[in-house]
Amino acid sequence: MITPTAPFPAPRAAAAAAGLTVAIDIGGTKIAGALVHPDGTMTATTRRATPRGVDAEGVMSAVTEVVADLSGSPLWASAVRCGIGSAGPVDTSRGTVSPVNIGAWREFPVQARVAAELAARGAELPTVLAGDGVAMTAAEHWLGAARGHANALCMVVSTGVGGGLILNNQLHPGPTGNAGHIGHISVAFDGEPCVCGSRGCVESIASGTAIARWAREQGWTPSGAVSAGTATAGGSTADRADHTNGAGTGRDASAAGVAAAAAAGDPIALAAFDRAGRALAAAIAATATLVETDVAVIGGGVAASGDILFAPIRAHLGAYATLSFVKELQVVPATLGTHAGLIGAAAAAMMLLPSPPPS
């Protein structure tokens, strides 16, 4: 259970008075669930490992088990809505997901399937789907670092780079649930190709994968890890180093290893994070200039490096956020950590679904 440090208002007062929210968080490593109270506390939390080597129904079976666990709670009957947060890509207009890290699901109708599982257990609830970046945004605006900001950009910087927007105190997911996907803003028009098909995207420079790859290409290696000559962009050795964190070498060849080296003063590692920070600063400033956000909240595994990432972002921000209405733009770390997925799924449901009628 997570207990807020002080009473927090729910995303909407009417929704807060109306009961519990079923929250489901779907990711590449785990599928979690909880019943979330109007003050953000969670009960009946449960999780399953995301199945590997199975078909679409095999993955869905884990979701079904999570819903079954929640339905066994004595508070189940008090649930009035359901929020699903999922790794993307998502298409909320169709209720489908095609998570990069869940290969068995391609255009999988997760929203309809979860709604059917709820109904089978006596809970015919309105249900909403949100991508994980949008869910994190809803969570941080409700209970985290974006609380009190009417206009905010929230970001996840990890294996990829995602995000979401709060505009005029409202979650703004866009027609398909992908608004605020800052990772695919181009900040280098003649930059290297991105996996999305564009060039110079933030994700291709500032994701954990990109930071580690670039550092290795420049000659950085943790002692005993793969050599710079074999760790080429797109080469299998580099890919293995990303996934194994230098397994078998006793060294960390991932972005976390680069961050540790940067903290120790390694010039290539520092340059890798400076490059990533500059890309993030440019994208944050562009977003703020476009929609007048006044805070950027950054979470995810790469953000865990602290000032190794945040210092270069802040150092470069002034070069891009130059207009008077964005000069006070803040960049701050996310605060909810691993709780953001479930809290965000609940918050998205409270912000996006109509309030139920009074009982």
Short mmCIF file of C-alpha atoms in Angstrom, two decimals:
data_model
loop_
_atom_site.label_atom_id
_atom_site.label_comp_id
_atom_site.label_asym_id
_atom_site.label_seq_id
_atom_site.Cartn_x
_atom_site.Cartn_y
_atom_site.Cartn_z
CA MET A 1 0.00 0.00 0.00
CA ILE A 2 1.14 3.53 -0.72
CA THR A 3 0.01 6.24 1.66
CA PRO A 4 0.36 9.88 0.59
CA THR A 5 2.21 12.12 3.01
CA ALA A 6 -0.72 14.55 3.17
CA PRO A 7 -4.37 14.57 2.02
CA PHE A 8 -4.36 15.14 -1.72
CA PRO A 9 -7.32 16.17 -3.85
CA ALA A 10 -8.35 13.59 -6.41
CA PRO A 11 -8.21 14.58 -10.10
CA ARG A 12 -11.90 15.44 -9.91
CA ALA A 13 -13.84 15.99 -6.71
CA ALA A 14 -16.97 14.34 -8.09
CA ALA A 15 -15.05 11.25 -9.08
CA ALA A 16 -13.26 11.14 -5.74
CA ALA A 17 -16.52 10.92 -3.85
CA ALA A 18 -17.78 8.08 -5.97
CA GLY A 19 -15.76 5.03 -4.94
CA LEU A 20 -12.73 2.97 -5.82
CA THR A 21 -10.90 2.62 -9.11
CA VAL A 22 -9.67 -0.68 -10.49
CA ALA A 23 -6.14 0.00 -11.78
CA ILE A 24 -4.21 -2.34 -14.08
CA ASP A 25 -0.63 -1.66 -15.17
CA ILE A 26 0.69 -3.72 -18.11
CA GLY A 27 4.39 -3.75 -18.91
CA GLY A 28 7.04 -5.94 -20.43
CA THR A 29 8.12 -7.49 -17.13
CA LYS A 30 5.01 -7.44 -14.97
CA ILE A 31 1.25 -7.04 -15.00
CA ALA A 32 0.01 -5.42 -11.79
CA GLY A 33 -3.35 -4.49 -10.32
CA ALA A 34 -4.78 -2.61 -7.36
CA LEU A 35 -7.89 -1.00 -6.00
CA VAL A 36 -7.09 2.70 -5.69
CA HIS A 37 -8.87 4.89 -3.15
CA PRO A 38 -9.85 8.54 -3.71
CA ASP A 39 -6.83 9.72 -1.70
CA GLY A 40 -4.39 7.66 -3.75
CA THR A 41 -3.85 4.80 -1.32
CA MET A 42 -3.86 1.33 -2.82
CA THR A 43 -5.27 -1.92 -1.47
CA ALA A 44 -5.50 -5.49 -2.78
CA THR A 45 -2.32 -5.00 -4.82
CA THR A 46 -1.33 -7.98 -6.92
CA ARG A 47 1.03 -8.77 -9.79
CA ARG A 48 2.08 -11.46 -12.21
CA ALA A 49 5.18 -11.76 -14.36
CA THR A 50 4.43 -10.93 -17.98
CA PRO A 51 4.44 -14.32 -19.73
CA ARG A 52 7.19 -15.01 -22.25
CA GLY A 53 7.08 -17.37 -25.20
CA VAL A 54 3.28 -17.51 -25.28
CA ASP A 55 0.60 -16.34 -27.68
CA ALA A 56 -1.76 -13.39 -27.17
CA GLU A 57 -4.14 -15.43 -25.01
CA GLY A 58 -1.25 -16.59 -22.88
CA VAL A 59 -0.43 -12.99 -22.01
CA MET A 60 -4.09 -12.21 -21.43
CA SER A 61 -4.27 -15.09 -18.95
CA ALA A 62 -1.98 -13.13 -16.62
CA VAL A 63 -4.27 -10.10 -16.86
CA THR A 64 -7.23 -12.38 -16.10
CA GLU A 65 -5.47 -13.68 -12.98
CA VAL A 66 -4.82 -10.13 -11.78
CA VAL A 67 -8.49 -9.21 -12.22
CA ALA A 68 -9.51 -12.41 -10.43
CA ASP A 69 -7.26 -11.51 -7.49
CA LEU A 70 -8.78 -8.05 -7.24
CA SER A 71 -12.31 -9.41 -7.40
CA GLY A 72 -11.59 -11.42 -4.26
CA SER A 73 -11.22 -8.24 -2.21
CA PRO A 74 -14.10 -7.34 0.10
CA LEU A 75 -13.90 -3.85 -1.45
CA TRP A 76 -14.54 -5.11 -4.98
CA ALA A 77 -18.19 -4.05 -4.94
CA SER A 78 -17.13 -0.45 -4.24
CA ALA A 79 -15.27 -0.10 -7.55
CA VAL A 80 -16.93 2.29 -9.99
CA ARG A 81 -14.41 2.61 -12.85
CA CYS A 82 -11.32 0.96 -14.30
CA GLY A 83 -8.12 2.41 -15.69
CA ILE A 84 -5.63 0.40 -17.76
CA GLY A 85 -2.12 1.70 -18.28
CA SER A 86 -0.08 -0.13 -20.89
CA ALA A 87 3.25 -0.03 -22.61
CA GLY A 88 2.79 1.18 -26.16
CA PRO A 89 2.18 1.84 -28.90
CA VAL A 90 -1.47 2.24 -27.94
CA ASP A 91 -4.54 3.30 -29.88
CA THR A 92 -7.08 4.45 -27.33
CA SER A 93 -9.61 5.26 -30.05
CA ARG A 94 -9.83 1.51 -30.68
CA GLY A 95 -8.83 0.25 -27.24
CA THR A 96 -5.87 -1.67 -28.66
CA VAL A 97 -2.20 -2.06 -27.74
CA SER A 98 0.90 -3.27 -29.58
CA PRO A 99 3.60 -3.10 -26.91
CA VAL A 100 7.13 -3.19 -28.23
CA ASN A 101 8.14 -5.41 -25.31
CA ILE A 102 5.15 -7.79 -25.55
CA GLY A 103 5.58 -9.34 -28.96
CA ALA A 104 2.49 -11.56 -28.71
CA TRP A 105 0.19 -8.53 -28.59
CA ARG A 106 -0.31 -6.68 -31.85
CA GLU A 107 -3.43 -4.53 -32.03
CA PHE A 108 -4.69 -6.55 -29.09
CA PRO A 109 -8.13 -5.34 -27.89
CA VAL A 110 -7.08 -5.09 -24.26
CA GLN A 111 -9.72 -2.56 -23.21
CA ALA A 112 -12.64 -4.71 -24.38
CA ARG A 113 -11.08 -7.85 -22.95
CA VAL A 114 -10.52 -6.30 -19.52
CA ALA A 115 -14.06 -4.89 -19.51
CA ALA A 116 -15.37 -8.39 -20.23
CA GLU A 117 -13.32 -9.86 -17.37
CA LEU A 118 -14.67 -7.23 -15.00
CA ALA A 119 -18.24 -7.93 -16.08
CA ALA A 120 -17.73 -11.66 -15.61
CA ARG A 121 -16.95 -10.91 -11.97
CA GLY A 122 -19.99 -8.73 -11.41
CA ALA A 123 -18.38 -5.37 -12.16
CA GLU A 124 -19.68 -3.81 -15.36
CA LEU A 125 -17.50 -0.73 -15.13
CA PRO A 126 -16.62 2.08 -17.51
CA THR A 127 -13.05 1.46 -18.59
CA VAL A 128 -10.35 3.64 -20.10
CA LEU A 129 -7.00 2.80 -21.70
CA ALA A 130 -3.92 5.01 -21.39
CA GLY A 131 -0.36 4.60 -22.62
CA ASP A 132 2.25 4.33 -19.90
CA GLY A 133 3.59 7.84 -20.54
CA VAL A 134 0.11 9.34 -20.25
CA ALA A 135 -0.58 7.29 -17.12
CA MET A 136 2.67 8.51 -15.53
CA THR A 137 1.62 12.07 -16.40
CA ALA A 138 -1.75 11.65 -14.71
CA ALA A 139 -0.06 10.19 -11.64
CA GLU A 140 2.53 12.94 -11.27
CA HIS A 141 -0.11 15.64 -11.73
CA TRP A 142 -2.35 14.09 -9.08
CA LEU A 143 0.13 13.09 -6.39
CA GLY A 144 3.62 13.85 -7.65
CA ALA A 145 6.00 16.47 -8.92
CA ALA A 146 3.52 18.15 -11.31
CA ARG A 147 0.91 18.65 -8.59
CA GLY A 148 -0.26 22.25 -8.53
CA HIS A 149 0.86 22.94 -12.12
CA ALA A 150 -1.98 23.62 -14.56
CA ASN A 151 0.25 22.95 -17.58
CA ALA A 152 2.92 20.28 -17.44
CA LEU A 153 4.97 17.93 -19.56
CA CYS A 154 5.83 14.61 -17.93
CA MET A 155 8.40 12.26 -19.43
CA VAL A 156 9.73 8.75 -19.04
CA VAL A 157 13.37 8.42 -20.08
CA SER A 158 14.29 4.75 -20.09
CA THR A 159 14.87 2.20 -22.86
CA GLY A 160 12.73 4.58 -24.90
CA VAL A 161 11.48 8.12 -24.30
CA GLY A 162 7.76 8.75 -23.81
CA GLY A 163 5.57 11.35 -22.21
CA GLY A 164 2.25 13.07 -21.76
CA LEU A 165 0.68 16.48 -21.30
CA ILE A 166 -1.43 18.29 -18.73
CA LEU A 167 -3.12 21.36 -20.25
CA ASN A 168 -5.38 23.62 -18.18
CA ASN A 169 -5.40 21.00 -15.41
CA GLN A 170 -6.74 18.39 -17.79
CA LEU A 171 -4.99 15.27 -19.06
CA HIS A 172 -4.55 15.69 -22.82
CA PRO A 173 -4.01 12.26 -24.39
CA GLY A 174 -5.10 13.23 -27.90
CA PRO A 175 -7.38 11.26 -30.24
CA THR A 176 -5.37 8.02 -30.11
CA GLY A 177 -3.76 8.50 -26.70
CA ASN A 178 -0.34 9.52 -27.99
CA ALA A 179 -0.22 13.29 -27.47
CA GLY A 180 2.93 14.35 -25.65
CA HIS A 181 5.06 11.56 -27.13
CA ILE A 182 8.15 13.74 -26.88
CA GLY A 183 10.56 10.94 -27.71
CA HIS A 184 9.80 11.36 -31.39
CA ILE A 185 10.28 15.09 -31.67
CA SER A 186 13.22 15.61 -34.01
CA VAL A 187 15.98 17.73 -32.49
CA ALA A 188 18.59 17.03 -35.18
CA PHE A 189 17.17 17.35 -38.68
CA ASP A 190 20.19 15.65 -40.23
CA GLY A 191 20.63 13.22 -37.34
CA GLU A 192 20.80 9.48 -37.50
CA PRO A 193 17.71 7.47 -38.45
CA CYS A 194 15.32 6.63 -35.63
CA VAL A 195 13.46 3.34 -35.32
CA CYS A 196 10.23 5.26 -35.93
CA GLY A 197 11.40 6.15 -39.45
CA SER A 198 12.25 9.80 -38.80
CA ARG A 199 15.67 11.32 -38.11
CA GLY A 200 17.30 12.87 -35.08
CA CYS A 201 14.54 12.01 -32.63
CA VAL A 202 15.04 12.63 -28.93
CA GLU A 203 14.77 8.90 -28.31
CA SER A 204 17.61 8.17 -30.72
CA ILE A 205 19.89 10.43 -28.64
CA ALA A 206 18.65 10.44 -25.05
CA SER A 207 17.21 7.00 -24.33
CA GLY A 208 19.24 4.70 -22.12
CA THR A 209 19.94 2.49 -25.10
CA ALA A 210 21.15 5.46 -27.18
CA ILE A 211 23.35 6.85 -24.40
CA ALA A 212 25.12 3.52 -23.92
CA ARG A 213 25.49 2.91 -27.65
CA TRP A 214 26.96 6.36 -28.34
CA ALA A 215 29.41 6.11 -25.44
CA ARG A 216 30.68 2.76 -26.69
CA GLU A 217 31.00 4.11 -30.24
CA GLN A 218 33.22 6.88 -28.88
CA GLY A 219 35.51 4.32 -27.28
CA TRP A 220 34.10 4.03 -23.77
CA THR A 221 34.13 0.54 -22.27
CA PRO A 222 33.75 -0.59 -18.68
CA SER A 223 36.81 -2.58 -17.69
CA GLY A 224 36.42 -6.13 -18.98
CA ALA A 225 33.37 -5.35 -21.13
CA VAL A 226 33.05 -5.52 -24.90
CA SER A 227 35.52 -3.45 -26.85
CA ALA A 228 34.63 -0.29 -28.73
CA GLY A 229 35.51 -1.99 -32.01
CA THR A 230 32.81 -4.64 -31.63
CA ALA A 231 30.14 -2.45 -30.00
CA THR A 232 28.89 -0.87 -33.18
CA ALA A 233 25.50 0.77 -33.56
CA GLY A 234 23.05 -1.92 -34.49
CA GLY A 235 25.65 -4.67 -34.04
CA SER A 236 24.73 -7.76 -32.07
CA THR A 237 27.51 -7.22 -29.54
CA ALA A 238 26.17 -3.78 -28.66
CA ASP A 239 22.66 -5.16 -28.41
CA ARG A 240 23.80 -7.90 -26.07
CA ALA A 241 25.63 -5.41 -23.92
CA ASP A 242 22.45 -3.35 -23.56
CA HIS A 243 20.46 -6.36 -22.44
CA THR A 244 23.04 -8.09 -20.28
CA ASN A 245 24.52 -5.02 -18.60
CA GLY A 246 27.91 -6.58 -19.20
CA ALA A 247 26.87 -9.99 -17.90
CA GLY A 248 29.81 -12.31 -17.59
CA THR A 249 32.22 -9.39 -17.31
CA GLY A 250 31.32 -8.13 -13.85
CA ARG A 251 30.90 -4.66 -15.44
CA ASP A 252 27.88 -2.64 -16.51
CA ALA A 253 27.88 -1.69 -20.18
CA SER A 254 24.38 -0.14 -20.05
CA ALA A 255 23.36 3.48 -19.49
CA ALA A 256 23.58 2.86 -15.76
CA GLY A 257 27.23 1.91 -16.24
CA VAL A 258 27.80 5.04 -18.30
CA ALA A 259 26.18 7.10 -15.52
CA ALA A 260 28.48 5.54 -12.94
CA ALA A 261 31.47 6.32 -15.12
CA ALA A 262 30.25 9.90 -15.58
CA ALA A 263 29.96 10.28 -11.82
CA ALA A 264 33.60 9.18 -11.61
CA GLY A 265 34.60 11.83 -14.14
CA ASP A 266 35.01 9.75 -17.31
CA PRO A 267 35.02 12.32 -20.15
CA ILE A 268 33.26 10.14 -22.73
CA ALA A 269 30.53 9.18 -20.26
CA LEU A 270 30.07 12.84 -19.31
CA ALA A 271 29.84 13.75 -22.99
CA ALA A 272 27.20 11.06 -23.58
CA PHE A 273 24.99 12.50 -20.86
CA ASP A 274 25.67 16.07 -21.97
CA ARG A 275 24.53 15.10 -25.48
CA ALA A 276 21.40 13.44 -24.10
CA GLY A 277 20.69 16.40 -21.82
CA ARG A 278 20.98 18.83 -24.71
CA ALA A 279 18.50 16.81 -26.79
CA LEU A 280 16.05 16.67 -23.92
CA ALA A 281 16.46 20.40 -23.22
CA ALA A 282 15.70 21.26 -26.84
CA ALA A 283 12.58 19.09 -26.89
CA ILE A 284 11.35 20.33 -23.51
CA ALA A 285 11.79 23.95 -24.59
CA ALA A 286 10.03 23.30 -27.91
CA THR A 287 7.07 21.75 -26.11
CA ALA A 288 6.88 24.57 -23.58
CA THR A 289 7.03 27.15 -26.35
CA LEU A 290 4.23 25.42 -28.25
CA VAL A 291 1.72 24.89 -25.42
CA GLU A 292 3.11 27.00 -22.53
CA THR A 293 3.92 24.28 -20.03
CA ASP A 294 5.78 25.60 -16.99
CA VAL A 295 7.27 22.37 -15.65
CA ALA A 296 8.85 19.24 -17.11
CA VAL A 297 8.80 16.20 -14.85
CA ILE A 298 11.23 13.44 -15.78
CA GLY A 299 11.09 9.86 -14.52
CA GLY A 300 12.30 6.48 -15.74
CA GLY A 301 15.47 4.49 -15.33
CA VAL A 302 17.81 7.06 -16.89
CA ALA A 303 16.42 9.79 -14.63
CA ALA A 304 17.59 7.70 -11.68
CA SER A 305 21.10 8.93 -12.48
CA GLY A 306 20.09 12.22 -10.87
CA ASP A 307 22.26 15.25 -11.56
CA ILE A 308 24.29 13.28 -14.10
CA LEU A 309 21.23 13.76 -16.34
CA PHE A 310 19.50 16.78 -14.81
CA ALA A 311 22.55 19.06 -14.65
CA PRO A 312 23.17 19.06 -18.43
CA ILE A 313 19.45 19.42 -19.16
CA ARG A 314 19.29 22.53 -16.98
CA ALA A 315 22.59 23.84 -18.32
CA HIS A 316 21.36 23.66 -21.92
CA LEU A 317 17.75 24.69 -21.31
CA GLY A 318 18.47 28.41 -21.33
CA ALA A 319 19.81 28.20 -24.87
CA TYR A 320 16.46 26.91 -26.13
CA ALA A 321 13.85 28.32 -23.71
CA THR A 322 14.57 31.93 -24.65
CA LEU A 323 11.18 33.61 -24.92
CA SER A 324 9.81 35.47 -21.93
CA PHE A 325 6.94 33.07 -21.30
CA VAL A 326 9.19 30.02 -21.01
CA LYS A 327 12.22 31.47 -19.21
CA GLU A 328 10.93 30.25 -15.83
CA LEU A 329 10.44 26.69 -17.07
CA GLN A 330 11.39 24.15 -14.40
CA VAL A 331 12.83 20.66 -14.90
CA VAL A 332 12.30 18.35 -11.92
CA PRO A 333 12.52 14.62 -11.16
CA ALA A 334 9.40 12.49 -10.90
CA THR A 335 8.52 11.41 -7.36
CA LEU A 336 6.20 8.39 -7.60
CA GLY A 337 8.68 5.87 -8.98
CA THR A 338 7.34 2.34 -9.32
CA HIS A 339 3.93 3.41 -8.03
CA ALA A 340 3.33 5.69 -11.03
CA GLY A 341 1.90 2.93 -13.25
CA LEU A 342 -0.97 1.90 -11.00
CA ILE A 343 -1.61 5.36 -9.57
CA GLY A 344 -1.51 6.71 -13.12
CA ALA A 345 -3.98 4.15 -14.47
CA ALA A 346 -6.40 5.17 -11.71
CA ALA A 347 -5.79 8.89 -12.18
CA ALA A 348 -6.32 8.63 -15.94
CA ALA A 349 -9.64 6.88 -15.34
CA MET A 350 -10.76 9.58 -12.90
CA MET A 351 -9.72 12.37 -15.27
CA LEU A 352 -11.03 10.91 -18.53
CA LEU A 353 -14.20 9.00 -17.62
CA PRO A 354 -17.52 10.68 -16.85
CA SER A 355 -18.35 10.82 -13.16
CA PRO A 356 -20.88 8.17 -12.10
CA PRO A 357 -24.26 9.44 -10.91
CA PRO A 358 -24.73 9.80 -7.14
CA SER A 359 -25.93 6.61 -5.49
#
